[in-house]
Amino acid sequence: MKAIQNSEQLLSVRIWRGKKDGRFVTYQVPVRDNQTVLDVVTEVQRLHEPGLSYRFACRVGVCGSCAMMVNGKPRWTCRTHVNKVIDEDVLTIEPLRNLPHIKDLVCDMAPFIDTWQKAGAPFSSTQTRSQPPAKVDPESPTRRAADASLQCINCGVCYSACDVVNWNRDYLGPAALNRAWTLVNDVRHSKRQQTFDMAFSEGGCGSCHSHGNCTRHCPIELSPSESIAGLKRLAFTGLPKEL
Amino acid sequence: MERRLFVVQRLTAMILAPLVIIHLGLILVAVRDGLTAAEILARTQGSVFWAIFYGLFVLVVAIHAPIGVRKVLKEWTELEDSTINSFCWMLALLLLVLGFRAVAAVV
């Protein structure tokens, strides 16, 4: 890894073009202060390759739509500074792995979203709109367990990092199981048992090999590994009791 | 089903852990003065303890191993689930028969 300071310097960026049978194309982009990988991709598209397809929305690490493989690792490109990841002055950018490739840096997120449904992710309230909001003790063990895993924004980085997903597309993956963990600990969720059963069905948390790639790569430092371990523990004890 | 198998495999692993340690320790102790069939039989024949010990060992292995093999086959092969399940049932039976046959021979 080499720190870059000189603005005269050019950066070699290898970007995947085309579909699965595409190729890498190398572009030269000026090095700039505080440059993110998303800045580089945007500069390539604006100045060199108008046909380059990629996704982004917020540019500040809120939406999670700009995730790509950067030098072999899945990352939010908007929150990745070039000088933190550059390897021998070359930046290699590919679409997220483990998802169907559409074109250039864009992949189809549908299979990833489908895993959430298969893991029992939709919330279903125990109460109707006319009832007062449920009172949940923020210090209760179930609420604290749910809170620790709650901030996921569905970026797909963990799904892309997971080696089990890579060899077994029936595996639900870390994000969906992390979501299931928050729901089985949410006492307002009326289908906790159903969510738990779905999370433990074929391709569910029993297929996790505890490699920990999901936790290592999560941009907001959540720990799907711990959530999956929590689900596995519940296999012995059953769901936590209502408070 | 998956959850039940997951739990059973972990529970059998917990039982197996001490059994394997005792089994390995026994091998080290038993072979110190050379290993003969007569020596083994002298130790095991008529021993209720070793009959129960290895009887339990065989039973737990016959449950634990096929569940693990089933998972490996599901992950690494394209075989139908029904084929894998049948194979694992046969593996369990084979382990039971061979294991209990060996236990019966020495007690």
mmCIF file of N, CA and C in Angstrom, chain A residues 65-162:
data_model
loop_
_atom_site.group_PDB
_atom_site.id
_atom_site.type_symbol
_atom_site.label_atom_id
_atom_site.label_comp_id
_atom_site.label_asym_id
_atom_site.label_seq_id
_atom_site.Cartn_x
_atom_site.Cartn_y
_atom_site.Cartn_z
ATOM 1 N N SER A 65 -25.829 1.578 -2.034
ATOM 2 C CA SER A 65 -26.013 1.093 -3.405
ATOM 3 C C SER A 65 -24.721 1.070 -4.218
ATOM 4 N N CYS A 66 -23.633 1.641 -3.716
ATOM 5 C CA CYS A 66 -22.415 1.747 -4.517
ATOM 6 C C CYS A 66 -21.412 0.638 -4.209
ATOM 7 N N ALA A 67 -21.852 -0.426 -3.563
ATOM 8 C CA ALA A 67 -20.924 -1.497 -3.205
ATOM 9 C C ALA A 67 -20.371 -2.188 -4.449
ATOM 10 N N MET A 68 -19.078 -2.383 -4.467
ATOM 11 C CA MET A 68 -18.383 -3.069 -5.579
ATOM 12 C C MET A 68 -17.182 -3.808 -5.012
ATOM 13 N N MET A 69 -16.582 -4.655 -5.844
ATOM 14 C CA MET A 69 -15.332 -5.297 -5.445
ATOM 15 C C MET A 69 -14.196 -4.329 -5.762
ATOM 16 N N VAL A 70 -13.440 -3.977 -4.752
ATOM 17 C CA VAL A 70 -12.302 -3.077 -4.937
ATOM 18 C C VAL A 70 -11.034 -3.829 -4.545
ATOM 19 N N ASN A 71 -10.169 -4.031 -5.515
ATOM 20 C CA ASN A 71 -8.964 -4.849 -5.295
ATOM 21 C C ASN A 71 -9.316 -6.157 -4.587
ATOM 22 N N GLY A 72 -10.397 -6.777 -5.070
ATOM 23 C CA GLY A 72 -10.758 -8.119 -4.612
ATOM 24 C C GLY A 72 -11.631 -8.182 -3.386
ATOM 25 N N LYS A 73 -11.932 -7.027 -2.773
ATOM 26 C CA LYS A 73 -12.759 -7.065 -1.565
ATOM 27 C C LYS A 73 -14.027 -6.234 -1.759
ATOM 28 N N PRO A 74 -15.163 -6.710 -1.234
ATOM 29 C CA PRO A 74 -16.391 -5.926 -1.383
ATOM 30 C C PRO A 74 -16.369 -4.715 -0.449
ATOM 31 N N ARG A 75 -16.682 -3.562 -1.013
ATOM 32 C CA ARG A 75 -16.625 -2.336 -0.215
ATOM 33 C C ARG A 75 -17.675 -1.341 -0.678
ATOM 34 N N TRP A 76 -18.034 -0.412 0.216
ATOM 35 C CA TRP A 76 -18.776 0.763 -0.231
ATOM 36 C C TRP A 76 -17.755 1.656 -0.904
ATOM 37 N N THR A 77 -17.928 1.917 -2.208
ATOM 38 C CA THR A 77 -16.907 2.715 -2.882
ATOM 39 C C THR A 77 -16.927 4.168 -2.414
ATOM 40 N N CYS A 78 -18.087 4.648 -1.952
ATOM 41 C CA CYS A 78 -18.157 6.053 -1.530
ATOM 42 C C CYS A 78 -17.402 6.298 -0.225
ATOM 43 N N ARG A 79 -17.216 5.234 0.558
ATOM 44 C CA ARG A 79 -16.540 5.405 1.848
ATOM 45 C C ARG A 79 -15.144 4.791 1.836
ATOM 46 N N THR A 80 -14.656 4.515 0.650
ATOM 47 C CA THR A 80 -13.327 3.911 0.550
ATOM 48 C C THR A 80 -12.383 4.898 -0.116
ATOM 49 N N HIS A 81 -11.419 5.392 0.635
ATOM 50 C CA HIS A 81 -10.431 6.296 0.045
ATOM 51 C C HIS A 81 -9.429 5.486 -0.772
ATOM 52 N N VAL A 82 -9.111 6.026 -1.928
ATOM 53 C CA VAL A 82 -8.213 5.321 -2.849
ATOM 54 C C VAL A 82 -6.886 4.995 -2.167
ATOM 55 N N ASN A 83 -6.330 5.952 -1.426
ATOM 56 C CA ASN A 83 -4.992 5.712 -0.855
ATOM 57 C C ASN A 83 -4.997 4.679 0.268
ATOM 58 N N LYS A 84 -6.177 4.275 0.718
ATOM 59 C CA LYS A 84 -6.247 3.227 1.750
ATOM 60 C C LYS A 84 -6.227 1.826 1.127
ATOM 61 N N VAL A 85 -6.600 1.726 -0.150
ATOM 62 C CA VAL A 85 -6.760 0.381 -0.734
ATOM 63 C C VAL A 85 -5.880 0.135 -1.957
ATOM 64 N N ILE A 86 -5.209 1.189 -2.437
ATOM 65 C CA ILE A 86 -4.458 1.012 -3.687
ATOM 66 C C ILE A 86 -3.290 0.045 -3.477
ATOM 67 N N ASP A 87 -3.080 -0.775 -4.504
ATOM 68 C CA ASP A 87 -2.048 -1.799 -4.404
ATOM 69 C C ASP A 87 -1.093 -1.611 -5.586
ATOM 70 N N GLU A 88 0.122 -1.167 -5.311
ATOM 71 C CA GLU A 88 1.130 -0.927 -6.346
ATOM 72 C C GLU A 88 0.593 -0.010 -7.446
ATOM 73 N N ASP A 89 -0.028 1.074 -7.031
ATOM 74 C CA ASP A 89 -0.539 2.109 -7.940
ATOM 75 C C ASP A 89 -1.645 1.640 -8.880
ATOM 76 N N VAL A 90 -2.230 0.496 -8.618
ATOM 77 C CA VAL A 90 -3.319 0.015 -9.476
ATOM 78 C C VAL A 90 -4.569 -0.207 -8.629
ATOM 79 N N LEU A 91 -5.696 0.215 -9.207
ATOM 80 C CA LEU A 91 -6.983 0.016 -8.548
ATOM 81 C C LEU A 91 -7.816 -0.878 -9.463
ATOM 82 N N THR A 92 -8.296 -1.989 -8.937
ATOM 83 C CA THR A 92 -9.104 -2.900 -9.746
ATOM 84 C C THR A 92 -10.527 -2.893 -9.220
ATOM 85 N N ILE A 93 -11.469 -2.570 -10.082
ATOM 86 C CA ILE A 93 -12.866 -2.434 -9.644
ATOM 87 C C ILE A 93 -13.752 -3.376 -10.455
ATOM 88 N N GLU A 94 -14.508 -4.205 -9.719
ATOM 89 C CA GLU A 94 -15.399 -5.190 -10.358
ATOM 90 C C GLU A 94 -16.781 -5.102 -9.711
ATOM 91 N N PRO A 95 -17.789 -5.706 -10.351
ATOM 92 C CA PRO A 95 -19.108 -5.771 -9.685
ATOM 93 C C PRO A 95 -19.041 -6.718 -8.494
ATOM 94 N N LEU A 96 -19.971 -6.588 -7.561
ATOM 95 C CA LEU A 96 -20.036 -7.495 -6.411
ATOM 96 C C LEU A 96 -20.076 -8.933 -6.889
ATOM 97 N N ARG A 97 -19.388 -9.810 -6.191
ATOM 98 C CA ARG A 97 -19.449 -11.214 -6.571
ATOM 99 C C ARG A 97 -20.671 -11.863 -5.915
ATOM 100 N N ASN A 98 -20.960 -13.087 -6.294
ATOM 101 C CA ASN A 98 -22.076 -13.880 -5.752
ATOM 102 C C ASN A 98 -23.453 -13.401 -6.201
ATOM 103 N N LEU A 99 -23.485 -12.459 -7.142
ATOM 104 C CA LEU A 99 -24.771 -11.969 -7.653
ATOM 105 C C LEU A 99 -24.720 -11.970 -9.181
ATOM 106 N N PRO A 100 -25.884 -12.166 -9.844
ATOM 107 C CA PRO A 100 -25.869 -12.172 -11.308
ATOM 108 C C PRO A 100 -25.363 -10.837 -11.860
ATOM 109 N N HIS A 101 -24.504 -10.917 -12.832
ATOM 110 C CA HIS A 101 -23.881 -9.732 -13.402
ATOM 111 C C HIS A 101 -24.784 -9.170 -14.502
ATOM 112 N N ILE A 102 -25.105 -7.895 -14.439
ATOM 113 C CA ILE A 102 -25.924 -7.281 -15.493
ATOM 114 C C ILE A 102 -25.014 -6.645 -16.539
ATOM 115 N N LYS A 103 -24.237 -5.677 -16.123
ATOM 116 C CA LYS A 103 -23.312 -5.022 -17.063
ATOM 117 C C LYS A 103 -22.312 -4.175 -16.284
ATOM 118 N N ASP A 104 -21.095 -4.140 -16.742
ATOM 119 C CA ASP A 104 -20.027 -3.336 -16.132
ATOM 120 C C ASP A 104 -19.961 -3.566 -14.616
ATOM 121 N N LEU A 105 -20.306 -2.530 -13.852
ATOM 122 C CA LEU A 105 -20.180 -2.652 -12.390
ATOM 123 C C LEU A 105 -21.523 -2.901 -11.706
ATOM 124 N N VAL A 106 -22.529 -3.215 -12.502
ATOM 125 C CA VAL A 106 -23.881 -3.382 -11.953
ATOM 126 C C VAL A 106 -24.260 -4.859 -11.890
ATOM 127 N N CYS A 107 -24.748 -5.278 -10.745
ATOM 128 C CA CYS A 107 -25.251 -6.652 -10.654
ATOM 129 C C CYS A 107 -26.718 -6.626 -10.196
ATOM 130 N N ASP A 108 -27.355 -7.761 -10.381
ATOM 131 C CA ASP A 108 -28.772 -7.886 -10.046
ATOM 132 C C ASP A 108 -28.904 -8.224 -8.559
ATOM 133 N N MET A 109 -29.527 -7.336 -7.797
ATOM 134 C CA MET A 109 -29.636 -7.532 -6.351
ATOM 135 C C MET A 109 -30.821 -8.424 -5.973
ATOM 136 N N ALA A 110 -31.641 -8.804 -6.956
ATOM 137 C CA ALA A 110 -32.882 -9.538 -6.645
ATOM 138 C C ALA A 110 -32.647 -10.829 -5.843
ATOM 139 N N PRO A 111 -31.667 -11.673 -6.227
ATOM 140 C CA PRO A 111 -31.474 -12.902 -5.435
ATOM 141 C C PRO A 111 -31.132 -12.603 -3.972
ATOM 142 N N PHE A 112 -30.403 -11.508 -3.772
ATOM 143 C CA PHE A 112 -30.046 -11.106 -2.410
ATOM 144 C C PHE A 112 -31.290 -10.682 -1.627
ATOM 145 N N ILE A 113 -32.143 -9.889 -2.271
ATOM 146 C CA ILE A 113 -33.380 -9.448 -1.609
ATOM 147 C C ILE A 113 -34.294 -10.652 -1.340
ATOM 148 N N ASP A 114 -34.297 -11.602 -2.281
ATOM 149 C CA ASP A 114 -35.123 -12.807 -2.100
ATOM 150 C C ASP A 114 -34.735 -13.568 -0.835
ATOM 151 N N THR A 115 -33.427 -13.569 -0.514
ATOM 152 C CA THR A 115 -32.994 -14.323 0.674
ATOM 153 C C THR A 115 -33.632 -13.760 1.942
ATOM 154 N N TRP A 116 -33.884 -12.455 1.930
ATOM 155 C CA TRP A 116 -34.520 -11.852 3.118
ATOM 156 C C TRP A 116 -35.921 -12.421 3.316
ATOM 157 N N GLN A 117 -36.638 -12.564 2.197
ATOM 158 C CA GLN A 117 -37.994 -13.116 2.288
ATOM 159 C C GLN A 117 -37.940 -14.558 2.789
ATOM 160 N N LYS A 118 -36.957 -15.312 2.261
ATOM 161 C CA LYS A 118 -36.852 -16.723 2.639
ATOM 162 C C LYS A 118 -36.456 -16.892 4.096
ATOM 163 N N ALA A 119 -35.820 -15.865 4.656
ATOM 164 C CA ALA A 119 -35.413 -15.949 6.066
ATOM 165 C C ALA A 119 -36.491 -15.377 6.993
ATOM 166 N N GLY A 120 -37.677 -15.136 6.453
ATOM 167 C CA GLY A 120 -38.778 -14.656 7.302
ATOM 168 C C GLY A 120 -38.628 -13.210 7.722
ATOM 169 N N ALA A 121 -38.069 -12.385 6.807
ATOM 170 C CA ALA A 121 -37.721 -11.023 7.197
ATOM 171 C C ALA A 121 -38.881 -10.033 7.356
ATOM 172 N N PRO A 122 -40.013 -10.176 6.638
ATOM 173 C CA PRO A 122 -41.032 -9.126 6.804
ATOM 174 C C PRO A 122 -41.535 -9.040 8.243
ATOM 175 N N PHE A 123 -41.585 -7.827 8.752
ATOM 176 C CA PHE A 123 -42.062 -7.615 10.113
ATOM 177 C C PHE A 123 -43.585 -7.711 10.138
ATOM 178 N N SER A 124 -44.089 -8.342 11.187
ATOM 179 C CA SER A 124 -45.529 -8.464 11.339
ATOM 180 C C SER A 124 -45.864 -8.122 12.784
ATOM 181 N N SER A 125 -46.613 -7.061 12.959
ATOM 182 C CA SER A 125 -46.819 -6.554 14.319
ATOM 183 C C SER A 125 -47.801 -7.402 15.120
ATOM 184 N N THR A 126 -47.572 -7.438 16.417
ATOM 185 C CA THR A 126 -48.519 -8.111 17.306
ATOM 186 C C THR A 126 -49.744 -7.227 17.558
ATOM 187 N N GLN A 127 -49.636 -5.941 17.187
ATOM 188 C CA GLN A 127 -50.723 -5.016 17.481
ATOM 189 C C GLN A 127 -51.252 -4.345 16.219
ATOM 190 N N THR A 128 -52.460 -3.845 16.319
ATOM 191 C CA THR A 128 -53.057 -3.135 15.186
ATOM 192 C C THR A 128 -52.743 -1.645 15.296
ATOM 193 N N ARG A 129 -53.092 -0.913 14.246
ATOM 194 C CA ARG A 129 -52.820 0.526 14.231
ATOM 195 C C ARG A 129 -53.588 1.264 15.320
ATOM 196 N N SER A 130 -54.745 0.713 15.687
ATOM 197 C CA SER A 130 -55.571 1.421 16.664
ATOM 198 C C SER A 130 -55.080 1.208 18.089
ATOM 199 N N GLN A 131 -54.206 0.241 18.295
ATOM 200 C CA GLN A 131 -53.692 -0.001 19.645
ATOM 201 C C GLN A 131 -52.506 0.924 19.932
ATOM 202 N N PRO A 132 -52.259 1.180 21.208
ATOM 203 C CA PRO A 132 -51.102 2.023 21.542
ATOM 204 C C PRO A 132 -49.803 1.278 21.206
ATOM 205 N N PRO A 133 -48.701 2.024 21.006
ATOM 206 C CA PRO A 133 -47.423 1.364 20.689
ATOM 207 C C PRO A 133 -46.998 0.427 21.820
ATOM 208 N N ALA A 134 -46.358 -0.664 21.444
ATOM 209 C CA ALA A 134 -45.886 -1.616 22.453
ATOM 210 C C ALA A 134 -44.803 -0.962 23.304
ATOM 211 N N LYS A 135 -44.787 -1.323 24.576
ATOM 212 C CA LYS A 135 -43.733 -0.805 25.448
ATOM 213 C C LYS A 135 -42.615 -1.841 25.493
ATOM 214 N N VAL A 136 -41.436 -1.438 25.073
ATOM 215 C CA VAL A 136 -40.295 -2.348 25.052
ATOM 216 C C VAL A 136 -39.189 -1.760 25.913
ATOM 217 N N ASP A 137 -38.741 -2.542 26.883
ATOM 218 C CA ASP A 137 -37.659 -2.079 27.748
ATOM 219 C C ASP A 137 -36.355 -2.086 26.954
ATOM 220 N N PRO A 138 -35.740 -0.901 26.744
ATOM 221 C CA PRO A 138 -34.519 -0.875 25.915
ATOM 222 C C PRO A 138 -33.364 -1.656 26.533
ATOM 223 N N GLU A 139 -33.448 -1.927 27.833
ATOM 224 C CA GLU A 139 -32.356 -2.646 28.494
ATOM 225 C C GLU A 139 -32.595 -4.150 28.554
ATOM 226 N N SER A 140 -33.743 -4.616 28.045
ATOM 227 C CA SER A 140 -34.019 -6.046 28.127
ATOM 228 C C SER A 140 -33.038 -6.814 27.230
ATOM 229 N N PRO A 141 -32.689 -8.055 27.582
ATOM 230 C CA PRO A 141 -31.712 -8.816 26.791
ATOM 231 C C PRO A 141 -32.109 -8.980 25.326
ATOM 232 N N THR A 142 -33.401 -9.215 25.077
ATOM 233 C CA THR A 142 -33.824 -9.402 23.687
ATOM 234 C C THR A 142 -33.677 -8.107 22.883
ATOM 235 N N ARG A 143 -34.069 -6.984 23.514
ATOM 236 C CA ARG A 143 -33.968 -5.711 22.786
ATOM 237 C C ARG A 143 -32.514 -5.340 22.508
ATOM 238 N N ARG A 144 -31.650 -5.608 23.488
ATOM 239 C CA ARG A 144 -30.232 -5.292 23.293
ATOM 240 C C ARG A 144 -29.630 -6.180 22.200
ATOM 241 N N ALA A 145 -30.062 -7.436 22.164
ATOM 242 C CA ALA A 145 -29.565 -8.342 21.113
ATOM 243 C C ALA A 145 -30.024 -7.854 19.740
ATOM 244 N N ALA A 146 -31.290 -7.416 19.658
ATOM 245 C CA ALA A 146 -31.811 -6.921 18.379
ATOM 246 C C ALA A 146 -31.109 -5.623 17.978
ATOM 247 N N ASP A 147 -30.952 -4.714 18.953
ATOM 248 C CA ASP A 147 -30.333 -3.412 18.653
ATOM 249 C C ASP A 147 -28.927 -3.558 18.083
ATOM 250 N N ALA A 148 -28.181 -4.546 18.602
ATOM 251 C CA ALA A 148 -26.786 -4.707 18.186
ATOM 252 C C ALA A 148 -26.667 -5.053 16.712
ATOM 253 N N SER A 149 -27.740 -5.555 16.122
ATOM 254 C CA SER A 149 -27.666 -6.031 14.731
ATOM 255 C C SER A 149 -28.579 -5.251 13.791
ATOM 256 N N LEU A 150 -29.116 -4.158 14.287
ATOM 257 C CA LEU A 150 -30.261 -3.543 13.613
ATOM 258 C C LEU A 150 -29.940 -2.608 12.447
ATOM 259 N N GLN A 151 -28.703 -2.109 12.369
ATOM 260 C CA GLN A 151 -28.439 -0.982 11.456
ATOM 261 C C GLN A 151 -28.155 -1.387 10.010
ATOM 262 N N CYS A 152 -28.362 -2.646 9.681
ATOM 263 C CA CYS A 152 -28.064 -3.128 8.324
ATOM 264 C C CYS A 152 -28.885 -2.359 7.284
ATOM 265 N N ILE A 153 -28.219 -1.945 6.175
ATOM 266 C CA ILE A 153 -28.933 -1.211 5.123
ATOM 267 C C ILE A 153 -28.982 -2.001 3.810
ATOM 268 N N ASN A 154 -28.825 -3.307 3.873
ATOM 269 C CA ASN A 154 -28.995 -4.200 2.701
ATOM 270 C C ASN A 154 -28.024 -3.902 1.565
ATOM 271 N N CYS A 155 -26.792 -3.544 1.862
ATOM 272 C CA CYS A 155 -25.877 -3.183 0.774
ATOM 273 C C CYS A 155 -25.381 -4.400 0.020
ATOM 274 N N GLY A 156 -25.413 -5.570 0.662
ATOM 275 C CA GLY A 156 -24.981 -6.802 -0.008
ATOM 276 C C GLY A 156 -23.495 -7.087 0.109
ATOM 277 N N VAL A 157 -22.752 -6.250 0.849
ATOM 278 C CA VAL A 157 -21.310 -6.479 0.979
ATOM 279 C C VAL A 157 -21.022 -7.821 1.660
ATOM 280 N N CYS A 158 -21.761 -8.131 2.722
ATOM 281 C CA CYS A 158 -21.506 -9.395 3.434
ATOM 282 C C CYS A 158 -21.875 -10.599 2.564
ATOM 283 N N TYR A 159 -22.943 -10.448 1.794
ATOM 284 C CA TYR A 159 -23.393 -11.529 0.897
ATOM 285 C C TYR A 159 -22.311 -11.804 -0.146
ATOM 286 N N SER A 160 -21.700 -10.724 -0.609
ATOM 287 C CA SER A 160 -20.645 -10.843 -1.607
ATOM 288 C C SER A 160 -19.362 -11.406 -0.994
ATOM 289 N N ALA A 161 -19.136 -11.106 0.289
ATOM 290 C CA ALA A 161 -17.907 -11.567 0.956
ATOM 291 C C ALA A 161 -17.998 -13.033 1.371
ATOM 292 N N CYS A 162 -19.224 -13.557 1.459
ATOM 293 C CA CYS A 162 -19.415 -14.878 2.071
ATOM 294 C C CYS A 162 -18.984 -16.016 1.131
#
